[in-house]
PDB file of C-alpha atoms in Angstrom:
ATOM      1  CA  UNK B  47       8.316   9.157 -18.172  1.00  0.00           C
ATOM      2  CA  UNK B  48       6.405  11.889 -19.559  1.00  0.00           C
ATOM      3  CA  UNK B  49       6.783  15.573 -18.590  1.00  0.00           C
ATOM      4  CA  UNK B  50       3.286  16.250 -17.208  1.00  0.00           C
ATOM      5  CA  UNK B  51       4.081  12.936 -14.983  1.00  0.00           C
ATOM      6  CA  UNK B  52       7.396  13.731 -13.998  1.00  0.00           C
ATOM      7  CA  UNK B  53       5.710  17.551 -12.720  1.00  0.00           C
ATOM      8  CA  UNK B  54       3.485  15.562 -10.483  1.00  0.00           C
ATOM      9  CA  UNK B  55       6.247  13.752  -8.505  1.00  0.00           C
ATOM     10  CA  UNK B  56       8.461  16.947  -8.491  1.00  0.00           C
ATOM     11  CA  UNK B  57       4.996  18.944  -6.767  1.00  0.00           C
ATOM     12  CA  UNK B  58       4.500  16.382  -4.695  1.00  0.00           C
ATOM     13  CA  UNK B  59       7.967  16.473  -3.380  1.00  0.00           C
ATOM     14  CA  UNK B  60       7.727  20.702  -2.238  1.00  0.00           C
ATOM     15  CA  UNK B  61       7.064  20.047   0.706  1.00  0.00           C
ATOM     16  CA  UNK B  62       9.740  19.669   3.543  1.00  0.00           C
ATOM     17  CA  UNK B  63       7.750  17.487   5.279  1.00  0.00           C
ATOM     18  CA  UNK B  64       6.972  15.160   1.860  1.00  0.00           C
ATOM     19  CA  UNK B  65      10.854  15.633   1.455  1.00  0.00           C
ATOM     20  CA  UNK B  66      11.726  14.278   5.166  1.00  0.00           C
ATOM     21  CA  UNK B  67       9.253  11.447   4.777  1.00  0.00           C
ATOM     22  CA  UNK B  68      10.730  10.082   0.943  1.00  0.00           C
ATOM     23  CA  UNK B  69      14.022  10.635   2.895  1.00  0.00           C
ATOM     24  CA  UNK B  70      13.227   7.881   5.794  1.00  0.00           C
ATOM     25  CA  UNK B  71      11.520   5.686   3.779  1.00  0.00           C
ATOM     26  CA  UNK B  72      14.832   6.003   1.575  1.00  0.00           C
ATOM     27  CA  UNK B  73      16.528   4.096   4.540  1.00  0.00           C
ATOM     28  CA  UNK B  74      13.679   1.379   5.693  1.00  0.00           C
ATOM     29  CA  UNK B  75      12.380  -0.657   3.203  1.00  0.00           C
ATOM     30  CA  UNK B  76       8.778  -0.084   5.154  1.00  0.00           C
ATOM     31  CA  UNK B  77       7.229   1.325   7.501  1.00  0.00           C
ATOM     32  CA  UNK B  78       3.670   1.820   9.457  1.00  0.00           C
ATOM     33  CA  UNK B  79       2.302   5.796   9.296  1.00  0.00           C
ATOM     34  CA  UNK B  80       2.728   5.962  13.208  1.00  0.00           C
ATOM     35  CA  UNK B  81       5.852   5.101  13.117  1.00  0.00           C
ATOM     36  CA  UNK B  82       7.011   7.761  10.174  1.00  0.00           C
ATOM     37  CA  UNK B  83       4.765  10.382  12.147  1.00  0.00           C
ATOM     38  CA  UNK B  84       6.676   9.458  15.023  1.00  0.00           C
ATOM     39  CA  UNK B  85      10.299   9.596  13.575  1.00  0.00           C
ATOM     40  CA  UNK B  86       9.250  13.158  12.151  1.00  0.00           C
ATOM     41  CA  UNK B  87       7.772  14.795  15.642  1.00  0.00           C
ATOM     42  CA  UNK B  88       4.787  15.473  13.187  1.00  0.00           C
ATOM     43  CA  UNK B  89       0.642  14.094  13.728  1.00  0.00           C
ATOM     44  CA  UNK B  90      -0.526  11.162  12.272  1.00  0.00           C
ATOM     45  CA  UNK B  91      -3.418  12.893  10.280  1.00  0.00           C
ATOM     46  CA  UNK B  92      -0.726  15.362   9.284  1.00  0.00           C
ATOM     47  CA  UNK B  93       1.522  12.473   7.902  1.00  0.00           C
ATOM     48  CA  UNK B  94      -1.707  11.058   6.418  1.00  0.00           C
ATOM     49  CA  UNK B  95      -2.224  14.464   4.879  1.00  0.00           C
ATOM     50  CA  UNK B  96       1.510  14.249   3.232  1.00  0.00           C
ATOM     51  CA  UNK B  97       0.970  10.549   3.021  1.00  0.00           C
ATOM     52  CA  UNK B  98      -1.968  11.186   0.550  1.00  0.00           C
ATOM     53  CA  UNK B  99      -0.095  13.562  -1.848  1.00  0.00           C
ATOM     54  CA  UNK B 100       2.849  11.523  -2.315  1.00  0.00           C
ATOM     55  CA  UNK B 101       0.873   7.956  -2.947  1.00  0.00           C
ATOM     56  CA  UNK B 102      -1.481  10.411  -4.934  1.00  0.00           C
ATOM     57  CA  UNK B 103       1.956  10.839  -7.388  1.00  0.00           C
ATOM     58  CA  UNK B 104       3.290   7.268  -7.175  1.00  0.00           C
ATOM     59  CA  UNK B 105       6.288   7.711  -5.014  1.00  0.00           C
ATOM     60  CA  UNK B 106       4.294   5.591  -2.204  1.00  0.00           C
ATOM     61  CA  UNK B 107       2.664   3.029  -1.959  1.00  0.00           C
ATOM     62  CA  UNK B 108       0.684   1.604   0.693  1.00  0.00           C
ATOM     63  CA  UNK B 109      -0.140  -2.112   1.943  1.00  0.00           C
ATOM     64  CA  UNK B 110      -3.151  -3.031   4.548  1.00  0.00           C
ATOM     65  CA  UNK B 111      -2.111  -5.488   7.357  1.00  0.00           C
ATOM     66  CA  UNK B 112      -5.275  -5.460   9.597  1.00  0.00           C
ATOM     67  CA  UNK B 113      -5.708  -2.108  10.574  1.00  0.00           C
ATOM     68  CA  UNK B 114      -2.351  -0.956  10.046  1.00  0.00           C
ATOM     69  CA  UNK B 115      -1.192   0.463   6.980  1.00  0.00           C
ATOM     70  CA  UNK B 116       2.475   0.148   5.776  1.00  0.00           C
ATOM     71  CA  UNK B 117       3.967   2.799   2.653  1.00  0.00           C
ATOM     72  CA  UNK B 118       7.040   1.885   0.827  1.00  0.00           C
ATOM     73  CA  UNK B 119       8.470   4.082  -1.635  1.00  0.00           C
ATOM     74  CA  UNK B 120       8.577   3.564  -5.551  1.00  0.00           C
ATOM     75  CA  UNK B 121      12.220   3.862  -6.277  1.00  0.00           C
ATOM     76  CA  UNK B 122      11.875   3.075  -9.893  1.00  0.00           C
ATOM     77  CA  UNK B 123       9.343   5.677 -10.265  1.00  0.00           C
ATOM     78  CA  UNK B 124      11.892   8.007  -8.113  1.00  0.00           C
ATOM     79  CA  UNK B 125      14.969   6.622 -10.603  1.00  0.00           C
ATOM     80  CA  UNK B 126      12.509   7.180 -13.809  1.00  0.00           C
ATOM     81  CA  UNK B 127      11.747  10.825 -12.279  1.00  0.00           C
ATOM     82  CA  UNK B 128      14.891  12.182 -11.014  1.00  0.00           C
ATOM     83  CA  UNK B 129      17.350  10.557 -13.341  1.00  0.00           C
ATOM     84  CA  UNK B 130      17.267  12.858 -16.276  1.00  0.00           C
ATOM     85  CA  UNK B 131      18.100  15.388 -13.957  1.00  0.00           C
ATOM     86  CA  UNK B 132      21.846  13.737 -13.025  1.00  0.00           C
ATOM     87  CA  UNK B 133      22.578  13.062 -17.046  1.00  0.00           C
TER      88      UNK B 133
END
């Protein structure tokens, strides 16, 4: 992964509430936005605001079922990001 991409996860991640959301999807393998917002005591248009930023950067991704919308995180993008970083 190139630099410039690797600086778009890593700004995408400043934010606590970007951080808390990577960090429960971490433990679910998917969830809907309501429920995220929900399990953060944070709006659903502000998790779709955070939402936006971090599929914006690849580390979400987000599938339609009806009207509900389900993000799951990109862990190889994650592993491709972070793991220089542990070497």
């Amino acid at each position: 992964m190139d630099l410039e991409r690797r600086a778009k996860v890593f700004a995408a991640l400043s934010d606590p509430n970007r951080l808390r959301i990577v960090e429960l999807l971490r433990e679910r393998e998917e969830l809907c936005g309501k429920e995220v917002a929900g399990a953060l005591g944070i709006s659903l248009s502000l998790y779709s605001h955070h939402a936006r930023a971090l599929r914006e950067a690849g580390i979400i991704t987000r599938r339609k079922s009806g009207q509900t919308g389900y993000c799951s995180l990109d862990r190889e993008l994650l592993a491709d990001a972070l793991g220089p970083l542990s070497r």
